[in-house]
Tab-separated table of C-alpha atoms in Angstrom:
chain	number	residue	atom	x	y	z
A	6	UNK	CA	115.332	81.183	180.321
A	7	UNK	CA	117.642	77.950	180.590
A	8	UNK	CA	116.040	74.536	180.414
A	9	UNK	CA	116.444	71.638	182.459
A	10	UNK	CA	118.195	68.914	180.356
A	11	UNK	CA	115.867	65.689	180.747
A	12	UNK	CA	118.915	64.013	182.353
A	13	UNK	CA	120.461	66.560	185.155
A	14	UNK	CA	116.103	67.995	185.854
A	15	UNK	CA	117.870	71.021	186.971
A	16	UNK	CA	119.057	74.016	185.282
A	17	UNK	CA	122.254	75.737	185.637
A	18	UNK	CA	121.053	78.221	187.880
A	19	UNK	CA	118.877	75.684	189.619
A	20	UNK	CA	122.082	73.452	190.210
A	21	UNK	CA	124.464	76.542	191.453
A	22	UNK	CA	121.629	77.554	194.430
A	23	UNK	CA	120.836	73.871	195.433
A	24	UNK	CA	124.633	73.187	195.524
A	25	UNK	CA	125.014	76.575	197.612
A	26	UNK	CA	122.340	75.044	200.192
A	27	UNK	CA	123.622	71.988	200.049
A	28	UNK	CA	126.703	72.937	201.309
A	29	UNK	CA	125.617	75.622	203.840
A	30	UNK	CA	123.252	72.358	205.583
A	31	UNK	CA	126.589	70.171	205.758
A	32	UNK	CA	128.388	73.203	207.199
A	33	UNK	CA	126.281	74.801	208.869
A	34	UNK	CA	122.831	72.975	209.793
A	35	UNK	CA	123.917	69.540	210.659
A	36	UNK	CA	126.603	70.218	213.299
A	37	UNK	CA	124.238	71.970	215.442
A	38	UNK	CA	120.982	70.123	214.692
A	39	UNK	CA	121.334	67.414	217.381
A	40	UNK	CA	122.320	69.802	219.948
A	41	UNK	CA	119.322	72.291	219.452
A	42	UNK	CA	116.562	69.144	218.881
A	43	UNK	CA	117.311	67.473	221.923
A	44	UNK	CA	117.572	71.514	223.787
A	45	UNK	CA	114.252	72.530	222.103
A	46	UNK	CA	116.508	75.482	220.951
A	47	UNK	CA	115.848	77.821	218.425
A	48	UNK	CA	118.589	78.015	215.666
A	49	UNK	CA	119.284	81.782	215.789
A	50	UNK	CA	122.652	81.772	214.211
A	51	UNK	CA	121.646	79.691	211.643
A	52	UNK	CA	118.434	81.794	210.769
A	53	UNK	CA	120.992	84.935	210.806
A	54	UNK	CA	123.215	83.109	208.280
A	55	UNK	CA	119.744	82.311	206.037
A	56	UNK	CA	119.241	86.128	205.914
A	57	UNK	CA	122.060	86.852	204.529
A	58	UNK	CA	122.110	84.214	202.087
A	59	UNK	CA	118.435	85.471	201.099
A	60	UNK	CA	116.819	82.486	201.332
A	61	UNK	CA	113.667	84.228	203.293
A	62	UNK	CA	112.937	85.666	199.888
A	63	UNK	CA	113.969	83.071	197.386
A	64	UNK	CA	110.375	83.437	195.620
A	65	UNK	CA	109.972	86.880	196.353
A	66	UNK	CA	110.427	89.347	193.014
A	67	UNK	CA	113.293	91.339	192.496
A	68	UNK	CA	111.546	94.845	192.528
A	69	UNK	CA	110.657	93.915	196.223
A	70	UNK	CA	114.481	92.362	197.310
A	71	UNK	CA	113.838	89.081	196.484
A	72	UNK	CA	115.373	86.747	194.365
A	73	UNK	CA	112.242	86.470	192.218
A	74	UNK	CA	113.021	82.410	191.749
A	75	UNK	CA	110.094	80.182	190.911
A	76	UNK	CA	108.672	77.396	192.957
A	77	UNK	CA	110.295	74.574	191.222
A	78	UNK	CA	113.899	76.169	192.169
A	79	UNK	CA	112.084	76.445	195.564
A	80	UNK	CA	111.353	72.902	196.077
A	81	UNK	CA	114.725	72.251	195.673
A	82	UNK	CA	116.191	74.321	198.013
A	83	UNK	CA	113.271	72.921	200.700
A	84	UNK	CA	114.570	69.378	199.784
A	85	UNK	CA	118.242	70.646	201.052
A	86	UNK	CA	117.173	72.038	204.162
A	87	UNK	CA	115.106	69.297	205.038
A	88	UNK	CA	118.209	66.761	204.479
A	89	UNK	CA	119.564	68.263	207.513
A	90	UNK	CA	116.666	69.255	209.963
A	91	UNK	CA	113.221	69.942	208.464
A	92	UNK	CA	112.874	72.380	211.915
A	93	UNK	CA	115.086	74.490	209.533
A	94	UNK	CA	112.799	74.317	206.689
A	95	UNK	CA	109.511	75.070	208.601
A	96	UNK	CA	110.973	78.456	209.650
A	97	UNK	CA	111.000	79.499	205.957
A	98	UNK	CA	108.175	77.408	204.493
A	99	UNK	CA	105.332	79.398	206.474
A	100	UNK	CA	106.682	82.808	205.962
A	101	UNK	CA	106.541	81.606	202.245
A	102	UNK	CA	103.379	80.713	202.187
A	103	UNK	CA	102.759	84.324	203.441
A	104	UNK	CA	104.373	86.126	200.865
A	105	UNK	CA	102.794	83.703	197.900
A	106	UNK	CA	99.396	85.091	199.804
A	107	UNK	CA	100.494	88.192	199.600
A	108	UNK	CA	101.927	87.916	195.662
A	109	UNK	CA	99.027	86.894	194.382
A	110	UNK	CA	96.126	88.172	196.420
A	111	UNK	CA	97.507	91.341	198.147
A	112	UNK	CA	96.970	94.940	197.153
A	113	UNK	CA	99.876	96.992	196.069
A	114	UNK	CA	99.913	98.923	199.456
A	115	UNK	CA	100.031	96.110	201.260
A	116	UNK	CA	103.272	94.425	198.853
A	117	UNK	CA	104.925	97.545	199.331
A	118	UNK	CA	104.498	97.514	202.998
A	119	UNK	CA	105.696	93.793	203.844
A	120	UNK	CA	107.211	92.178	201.136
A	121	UNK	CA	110.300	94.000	201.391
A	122	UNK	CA	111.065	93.332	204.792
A	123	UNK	CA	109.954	89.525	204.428
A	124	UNK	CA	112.467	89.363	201.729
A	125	UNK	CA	115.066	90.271	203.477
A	126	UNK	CA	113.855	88.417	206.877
A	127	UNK	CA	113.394	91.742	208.740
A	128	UNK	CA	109.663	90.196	209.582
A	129	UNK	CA	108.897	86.482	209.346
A	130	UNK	CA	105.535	85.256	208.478
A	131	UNK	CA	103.023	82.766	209.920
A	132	UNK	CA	99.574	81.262	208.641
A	133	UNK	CA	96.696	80.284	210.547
A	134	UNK	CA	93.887	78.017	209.796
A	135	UNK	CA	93.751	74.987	212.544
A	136	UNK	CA	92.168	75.606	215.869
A	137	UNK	CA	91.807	73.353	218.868
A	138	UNK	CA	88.430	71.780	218.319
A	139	UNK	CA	89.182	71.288	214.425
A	140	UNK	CA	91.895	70.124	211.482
A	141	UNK	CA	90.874	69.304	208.223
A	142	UNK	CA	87.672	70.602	208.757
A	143	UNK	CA	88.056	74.228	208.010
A	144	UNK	CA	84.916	75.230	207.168
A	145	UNK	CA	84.163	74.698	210.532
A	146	UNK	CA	86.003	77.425	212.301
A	147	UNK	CA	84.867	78.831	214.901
A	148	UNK	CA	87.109	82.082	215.262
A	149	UNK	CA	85.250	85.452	214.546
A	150	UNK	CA	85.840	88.624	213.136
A	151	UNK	CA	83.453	91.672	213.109
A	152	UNK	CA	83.271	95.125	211.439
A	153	UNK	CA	84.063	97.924	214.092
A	154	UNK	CA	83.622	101.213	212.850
A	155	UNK	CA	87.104	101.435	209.779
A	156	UNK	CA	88.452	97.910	211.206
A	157	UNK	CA	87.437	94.652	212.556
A	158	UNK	CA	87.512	93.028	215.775
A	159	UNK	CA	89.090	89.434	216.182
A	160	UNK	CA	88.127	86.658	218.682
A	161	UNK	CA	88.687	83.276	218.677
A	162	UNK	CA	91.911	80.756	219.494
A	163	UNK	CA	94.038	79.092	217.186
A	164	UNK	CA	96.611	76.129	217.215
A	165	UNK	CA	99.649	74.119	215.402
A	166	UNK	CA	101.110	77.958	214.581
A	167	UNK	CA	104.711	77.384	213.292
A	168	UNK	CA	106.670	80.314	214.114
A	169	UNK	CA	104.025	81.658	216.239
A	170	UNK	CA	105.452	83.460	218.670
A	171	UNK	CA	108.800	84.853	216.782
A	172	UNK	CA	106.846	85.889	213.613
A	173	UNK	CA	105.869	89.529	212.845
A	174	UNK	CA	102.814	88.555	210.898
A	175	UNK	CA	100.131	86.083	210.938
A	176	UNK	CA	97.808	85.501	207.988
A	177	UNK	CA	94.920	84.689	209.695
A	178	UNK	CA	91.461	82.721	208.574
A	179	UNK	CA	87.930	84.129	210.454
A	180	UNK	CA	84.817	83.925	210.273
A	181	UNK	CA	83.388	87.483	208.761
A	182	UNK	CA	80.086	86.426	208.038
A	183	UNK	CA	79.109	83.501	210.065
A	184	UNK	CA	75.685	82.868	208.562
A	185	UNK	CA	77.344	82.541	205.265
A	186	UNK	CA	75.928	79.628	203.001
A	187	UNK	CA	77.632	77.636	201.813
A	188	UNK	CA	79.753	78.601	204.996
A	189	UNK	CA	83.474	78.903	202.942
A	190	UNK	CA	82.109	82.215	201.496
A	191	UNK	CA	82.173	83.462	204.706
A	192	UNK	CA	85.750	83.473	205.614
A	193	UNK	CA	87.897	86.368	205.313
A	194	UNK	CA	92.269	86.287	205.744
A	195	UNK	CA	93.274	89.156	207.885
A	196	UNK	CA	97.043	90.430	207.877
A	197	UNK	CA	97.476	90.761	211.892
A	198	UNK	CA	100.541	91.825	212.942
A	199	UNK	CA	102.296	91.344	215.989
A	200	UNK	CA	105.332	92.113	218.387
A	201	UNK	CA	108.083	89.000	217.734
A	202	UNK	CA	108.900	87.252	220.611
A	203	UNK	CA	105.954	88.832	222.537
A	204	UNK	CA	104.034	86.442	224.507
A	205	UNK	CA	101.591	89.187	225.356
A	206	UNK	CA	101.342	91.993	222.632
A	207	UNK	CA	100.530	95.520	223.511
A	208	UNK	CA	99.906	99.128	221.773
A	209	UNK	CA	98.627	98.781	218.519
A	210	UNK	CA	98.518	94.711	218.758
A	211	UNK	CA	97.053	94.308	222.170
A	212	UNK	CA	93.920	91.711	222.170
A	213	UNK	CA	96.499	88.934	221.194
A	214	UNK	CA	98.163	86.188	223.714
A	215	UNK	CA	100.553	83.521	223.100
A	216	UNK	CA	100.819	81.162	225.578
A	217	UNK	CA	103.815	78.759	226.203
A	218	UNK	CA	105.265	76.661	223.045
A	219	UNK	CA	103.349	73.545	222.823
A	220	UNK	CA	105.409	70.720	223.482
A	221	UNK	CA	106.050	67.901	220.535
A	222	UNK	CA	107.456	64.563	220.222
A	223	UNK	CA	109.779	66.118	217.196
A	224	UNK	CA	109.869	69.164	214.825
A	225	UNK	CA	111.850	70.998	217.418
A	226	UNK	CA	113.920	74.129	217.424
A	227	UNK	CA	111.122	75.968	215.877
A	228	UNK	CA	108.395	77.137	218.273
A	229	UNK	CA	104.542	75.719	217.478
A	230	UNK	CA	101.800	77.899	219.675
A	231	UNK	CA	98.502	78.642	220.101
A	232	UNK	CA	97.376	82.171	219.696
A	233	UNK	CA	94.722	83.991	221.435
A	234	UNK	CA	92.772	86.679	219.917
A	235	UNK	CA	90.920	88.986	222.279
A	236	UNK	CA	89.144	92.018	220.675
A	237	UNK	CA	92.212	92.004	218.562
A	238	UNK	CA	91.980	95.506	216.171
A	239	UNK	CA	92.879	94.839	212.421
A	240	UNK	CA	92.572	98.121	210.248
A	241	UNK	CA	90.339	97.702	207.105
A	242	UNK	CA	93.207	97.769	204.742
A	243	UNK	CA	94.810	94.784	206.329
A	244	UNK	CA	92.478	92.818	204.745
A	245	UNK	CA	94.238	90.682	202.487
A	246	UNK	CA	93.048	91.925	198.844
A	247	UNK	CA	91.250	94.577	200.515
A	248	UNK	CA	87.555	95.394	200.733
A	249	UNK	CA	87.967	92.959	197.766
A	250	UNK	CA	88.969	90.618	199.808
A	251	UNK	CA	86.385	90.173	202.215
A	252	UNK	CA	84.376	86.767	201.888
A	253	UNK	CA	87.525	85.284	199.823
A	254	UNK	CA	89.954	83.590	202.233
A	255	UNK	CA	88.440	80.582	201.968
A	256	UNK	CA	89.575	80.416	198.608
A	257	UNK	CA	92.864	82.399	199.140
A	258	UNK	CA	94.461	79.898	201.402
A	259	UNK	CA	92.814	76.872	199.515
A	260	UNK	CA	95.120	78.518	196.861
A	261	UNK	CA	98.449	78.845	199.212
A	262	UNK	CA	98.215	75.268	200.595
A	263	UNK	CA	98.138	73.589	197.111
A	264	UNK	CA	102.107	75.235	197.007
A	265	UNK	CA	102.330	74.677	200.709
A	266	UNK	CA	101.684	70.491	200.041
A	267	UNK	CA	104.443	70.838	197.169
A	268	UNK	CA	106.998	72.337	200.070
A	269	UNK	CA	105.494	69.704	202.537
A	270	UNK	CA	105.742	66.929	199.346
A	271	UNK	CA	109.934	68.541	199.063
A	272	UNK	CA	110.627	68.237	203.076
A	273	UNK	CA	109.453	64.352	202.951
A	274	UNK	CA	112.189	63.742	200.275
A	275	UNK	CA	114.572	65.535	202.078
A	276	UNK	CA	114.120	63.859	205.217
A	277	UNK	CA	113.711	60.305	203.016
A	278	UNK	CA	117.374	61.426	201.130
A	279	UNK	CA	119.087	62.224	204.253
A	280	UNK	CA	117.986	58.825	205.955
A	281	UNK	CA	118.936	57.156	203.219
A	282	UNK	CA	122.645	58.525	203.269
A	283	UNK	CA	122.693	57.408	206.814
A	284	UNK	CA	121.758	53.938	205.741
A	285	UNK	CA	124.097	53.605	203.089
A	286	UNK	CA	127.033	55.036	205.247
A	287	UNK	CA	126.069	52.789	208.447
A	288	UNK	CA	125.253	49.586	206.218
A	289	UNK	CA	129.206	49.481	205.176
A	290	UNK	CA	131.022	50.561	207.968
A	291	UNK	CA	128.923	47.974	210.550
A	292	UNK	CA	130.259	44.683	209.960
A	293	UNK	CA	128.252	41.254	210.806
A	294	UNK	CA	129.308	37.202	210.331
A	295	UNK	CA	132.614	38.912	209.114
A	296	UNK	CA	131.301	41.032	206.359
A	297	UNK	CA	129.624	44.184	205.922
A	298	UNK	CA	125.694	44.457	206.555
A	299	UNK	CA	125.738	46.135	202.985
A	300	UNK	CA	126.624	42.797	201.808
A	301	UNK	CA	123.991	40.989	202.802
A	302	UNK	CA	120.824	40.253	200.732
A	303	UNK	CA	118.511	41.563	203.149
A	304	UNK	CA	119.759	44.875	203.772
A	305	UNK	CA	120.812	45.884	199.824
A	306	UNK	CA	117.285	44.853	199.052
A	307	UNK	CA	115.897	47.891	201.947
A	308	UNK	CA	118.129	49.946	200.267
A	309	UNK	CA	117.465	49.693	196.812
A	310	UNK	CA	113.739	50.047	197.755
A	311	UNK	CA	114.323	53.111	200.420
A	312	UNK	CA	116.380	54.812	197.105
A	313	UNK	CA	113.674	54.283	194.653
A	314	UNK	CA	111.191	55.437	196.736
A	315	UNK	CA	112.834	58.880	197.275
A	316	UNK	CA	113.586	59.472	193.331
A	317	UNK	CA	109.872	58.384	192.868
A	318	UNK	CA	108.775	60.824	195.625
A	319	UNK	CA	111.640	63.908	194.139
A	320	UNK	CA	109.999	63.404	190.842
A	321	UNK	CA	106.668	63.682	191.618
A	322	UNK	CA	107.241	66.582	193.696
A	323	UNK	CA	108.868	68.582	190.773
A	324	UNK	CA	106.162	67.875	188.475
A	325	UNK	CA	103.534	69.237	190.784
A	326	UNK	CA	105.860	72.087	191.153
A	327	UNK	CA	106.689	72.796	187.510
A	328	UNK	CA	102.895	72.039	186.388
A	329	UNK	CA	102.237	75.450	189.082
A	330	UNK	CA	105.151	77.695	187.023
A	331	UNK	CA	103.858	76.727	184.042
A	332	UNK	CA	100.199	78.298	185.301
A	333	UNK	CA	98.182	74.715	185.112
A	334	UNK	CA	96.254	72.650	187.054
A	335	UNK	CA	97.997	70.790	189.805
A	336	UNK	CA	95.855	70.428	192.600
A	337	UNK	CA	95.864	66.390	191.890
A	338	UNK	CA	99.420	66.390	191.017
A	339	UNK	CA	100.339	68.467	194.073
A	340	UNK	CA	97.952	66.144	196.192
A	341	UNK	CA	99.784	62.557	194.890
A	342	UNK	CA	103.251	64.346	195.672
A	343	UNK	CA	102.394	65.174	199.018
A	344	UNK	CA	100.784	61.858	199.884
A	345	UNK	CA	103.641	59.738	198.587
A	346	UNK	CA	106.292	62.120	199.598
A	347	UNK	CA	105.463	62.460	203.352
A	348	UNK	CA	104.876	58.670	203.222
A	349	UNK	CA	107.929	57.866	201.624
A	350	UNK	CA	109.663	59.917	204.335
A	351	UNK	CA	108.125	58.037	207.233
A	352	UNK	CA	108.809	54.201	205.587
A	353	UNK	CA	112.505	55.254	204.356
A	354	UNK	CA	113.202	56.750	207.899
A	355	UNK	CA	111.928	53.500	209.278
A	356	UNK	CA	114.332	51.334	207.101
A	357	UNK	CA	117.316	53.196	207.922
A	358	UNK	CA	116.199	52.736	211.870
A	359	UNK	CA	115.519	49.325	211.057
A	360	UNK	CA	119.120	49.270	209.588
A	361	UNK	CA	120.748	51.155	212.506
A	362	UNK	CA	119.598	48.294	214.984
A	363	UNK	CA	120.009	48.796	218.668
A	364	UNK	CA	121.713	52.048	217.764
A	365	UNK	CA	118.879	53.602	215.560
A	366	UNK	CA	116.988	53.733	219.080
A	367	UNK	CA	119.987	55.489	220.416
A	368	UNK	CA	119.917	59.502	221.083
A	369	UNK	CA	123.635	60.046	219.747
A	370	UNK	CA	122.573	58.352	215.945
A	371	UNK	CA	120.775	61.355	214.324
A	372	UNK	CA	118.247	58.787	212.708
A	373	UNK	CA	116.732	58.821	215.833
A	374	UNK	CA	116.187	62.475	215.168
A	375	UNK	CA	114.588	61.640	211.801
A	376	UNK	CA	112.391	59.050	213.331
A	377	UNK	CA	110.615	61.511	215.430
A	378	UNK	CA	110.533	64.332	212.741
A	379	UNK	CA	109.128	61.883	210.058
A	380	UNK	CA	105.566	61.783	211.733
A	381	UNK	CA	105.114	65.641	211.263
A	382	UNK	CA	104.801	65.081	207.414
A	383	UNK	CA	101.761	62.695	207.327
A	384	UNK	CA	99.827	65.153	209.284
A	385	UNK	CA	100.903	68.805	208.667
A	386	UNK	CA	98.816	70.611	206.037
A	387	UNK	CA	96.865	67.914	205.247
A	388	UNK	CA	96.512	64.198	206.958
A	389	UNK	CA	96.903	61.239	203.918
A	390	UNK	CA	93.892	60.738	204.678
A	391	UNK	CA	92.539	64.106	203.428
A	392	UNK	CA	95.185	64.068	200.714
A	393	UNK	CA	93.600	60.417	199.433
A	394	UNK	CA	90.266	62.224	199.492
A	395	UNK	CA	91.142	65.445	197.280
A	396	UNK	CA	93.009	63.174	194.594
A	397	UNK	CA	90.022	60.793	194.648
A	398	UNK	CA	87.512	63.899	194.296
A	399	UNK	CA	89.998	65.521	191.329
A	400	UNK	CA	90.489	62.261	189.701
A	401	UNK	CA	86.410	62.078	189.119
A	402	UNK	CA	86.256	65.700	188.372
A	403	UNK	CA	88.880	64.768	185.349
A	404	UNK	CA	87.762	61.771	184.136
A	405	UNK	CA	83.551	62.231	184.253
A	406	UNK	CA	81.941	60.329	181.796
């Protein structure tokens, strides 16, 4: 396989798909993202036009329709989106996170049954750990699932779904054993399928209710629910793994999220690259005491900080990612690139407002967009907070003495 040159980080291939998505977002995602933010509108046509381009199954193998691309080549193409709307992004970062679940945990019936369709975006995919009464704390779940004859019955509410309510499955974490001890080897992820764009599913997925599309201060376009589960029916063999499976979610989507904070780490420097373009762009067309802004001491020293933070951020997102293909460790790495990333996204947002002036606050300058997106970042899979915690706890597991 081609290697990345130290100097270009990318490989040929890596450079002809990025410059493919980069292209398709300046065509195609940015004229439209203002108009479906401020509408709350999901982006059909552009979702249609991500189909074909295959980008629902970028990390998917080949044997299944995929393009079988690794998750370094995926980071990149998450940075892309994210430069023009990170709504776009979210649609396909869950429904990855499903099919890694399903690549490396799933039986062989249960690849042959989904992946193909997920590749191709026939189904989407959704994941499900946060509920209303918790976040971080997972362990602490409260929703249930019990053995019922050849299946198992699911009860119990969850909350901060992306895709939610136009996804055809949900990877689902319950409680199978709730006297478990510790209680993590209790948890089993369930496959649950569902009708798209149901809000109240019937026939073989009744016992499952969606109710209206919580409303958010950003992230728009792409739908974030709650979901109801009452004496929901999964079938044994959608049991992710299997009967194997059963008392292992815990540790299955423990797994998932350490990608899913690489693709969170990628969408903070997206949304830091894109807000820097807007800086640099505004800072020499507005003009002040007869010069350009760009001229002036103040504003080239924000920019030269807002630029090296997002290379900083871009670097240490690939190395998490590229530590992962290469089969190691990367739990810390993947940890720092998601803490600095989604922080670096929020303060070089913040510049560029700062930048903008009056007209940063304004709804027809998309930084405005940015500034409300930004937020998302230092909370979604994972607060800071926790992310400080895990690299604190890895750094001492590393270095014991």
């Amino acid at each position: 396989m081609a290697v990345a040159t130290p100097f270009s980080e990318k490989t040929d291939e890596q450079r002809a798909i990025t410059e493919m998505v980069h292209q398709f977002v300046d065509e195609q995602v940015l004229p439209i993202a203002e108009e479906h933010d401020h509408e709350d509108k999901f982006p059909e046509g552009v979702v249609e036009q991500m189909k074909e381009l295959g980008l629902f199954g970028v990390t998917i193998p080949e044997e299944y329709g995929g393009m079988g691309l690794d998750l370094t080549t995926y980071a990149m193409i998450v940075e892309e989106l994210s430069r023009g709307w990170i709504s776009i992004s979210g649609i396909v970062n869950t429904h990855f996170i499903g099919s890694y679940l399903l690549m490396k945990f799933g039986t062989d019936e249960q690849r042959d049954r989904f992946l193909p369709r997920m590749a191709s975006g026939e189904i989407r995919a959704a994941f499900s750990l946060s509920e209303p009464g918790l976040g971080s704390d997972v362990q602490a779940i409260s929703t249930r699932a019990k053995q019922d004859g050849d299946g198992w019955l699911i009860n119990g509410q969850k909350m901060w779904v992306t895709n939610g309510l136009l996804s055809g499955l949900v990877f689902l974490l319950a409680k199978s054993d709730p006297d478990a001890d510790p209680p993590y080897k209790g948890m089993t992820c369930f496959i649950t399928e569902k009708e798209p764009g149901a809000s109240e599913n019937s026939g073989d997925f009744k016992g499952l209710t969606i109710p209206p599309k919580i409303k958010k201060m950003g992230y728009k376009g792409v739908e974030s629910t709650e979901l109801v589960y009452e004496d929901y029916r999964v079938p044994a063999e959608n049991v992710l793994g299997g009967e194997e499976g059963v008392g292992q979610g815990f540790r299955q989507m423990m797994d998932a999220l350490e990608v899913g904070r690489v693709n969170v780490a990628a969408r903070g420097v997206g949304i830091a690259q894109r807000a820097l373009e807007l800086a640099l762009r505004y800072s020499q067309e507005r003009k002040t005491f007869g010069k350009p802004i760009a001229q002036h001491q103040a504003i080239q020293f924000k920019l030269a900080d807002m630029a090296t933070k997002v290379e900083a951020a871009r670097l240490l997102t690939l190395k998490a990612a590229r530590l992962k293909d290469a089969g190691q460790r990367s739990d810390l790495e993947a940890g720092m690139a998601k803490l600095f990333a989604s922080e670096t996204g929020k303060e070089v947002v913040e510049d560029a407002f700062r930048i903008h002036g009056g007209y940063g606050y304004s709804k027809e300058y998309e930084i405005e967009r940015l500034y409300r997106d930004a937020p998302l970042l230092l909370i979604g899979e994972g607060t800071s907070e926790i992310q400080r915690m895990v690299i604190g706890k890895k750094l001492l597991e590393r270095n014991k003495i």
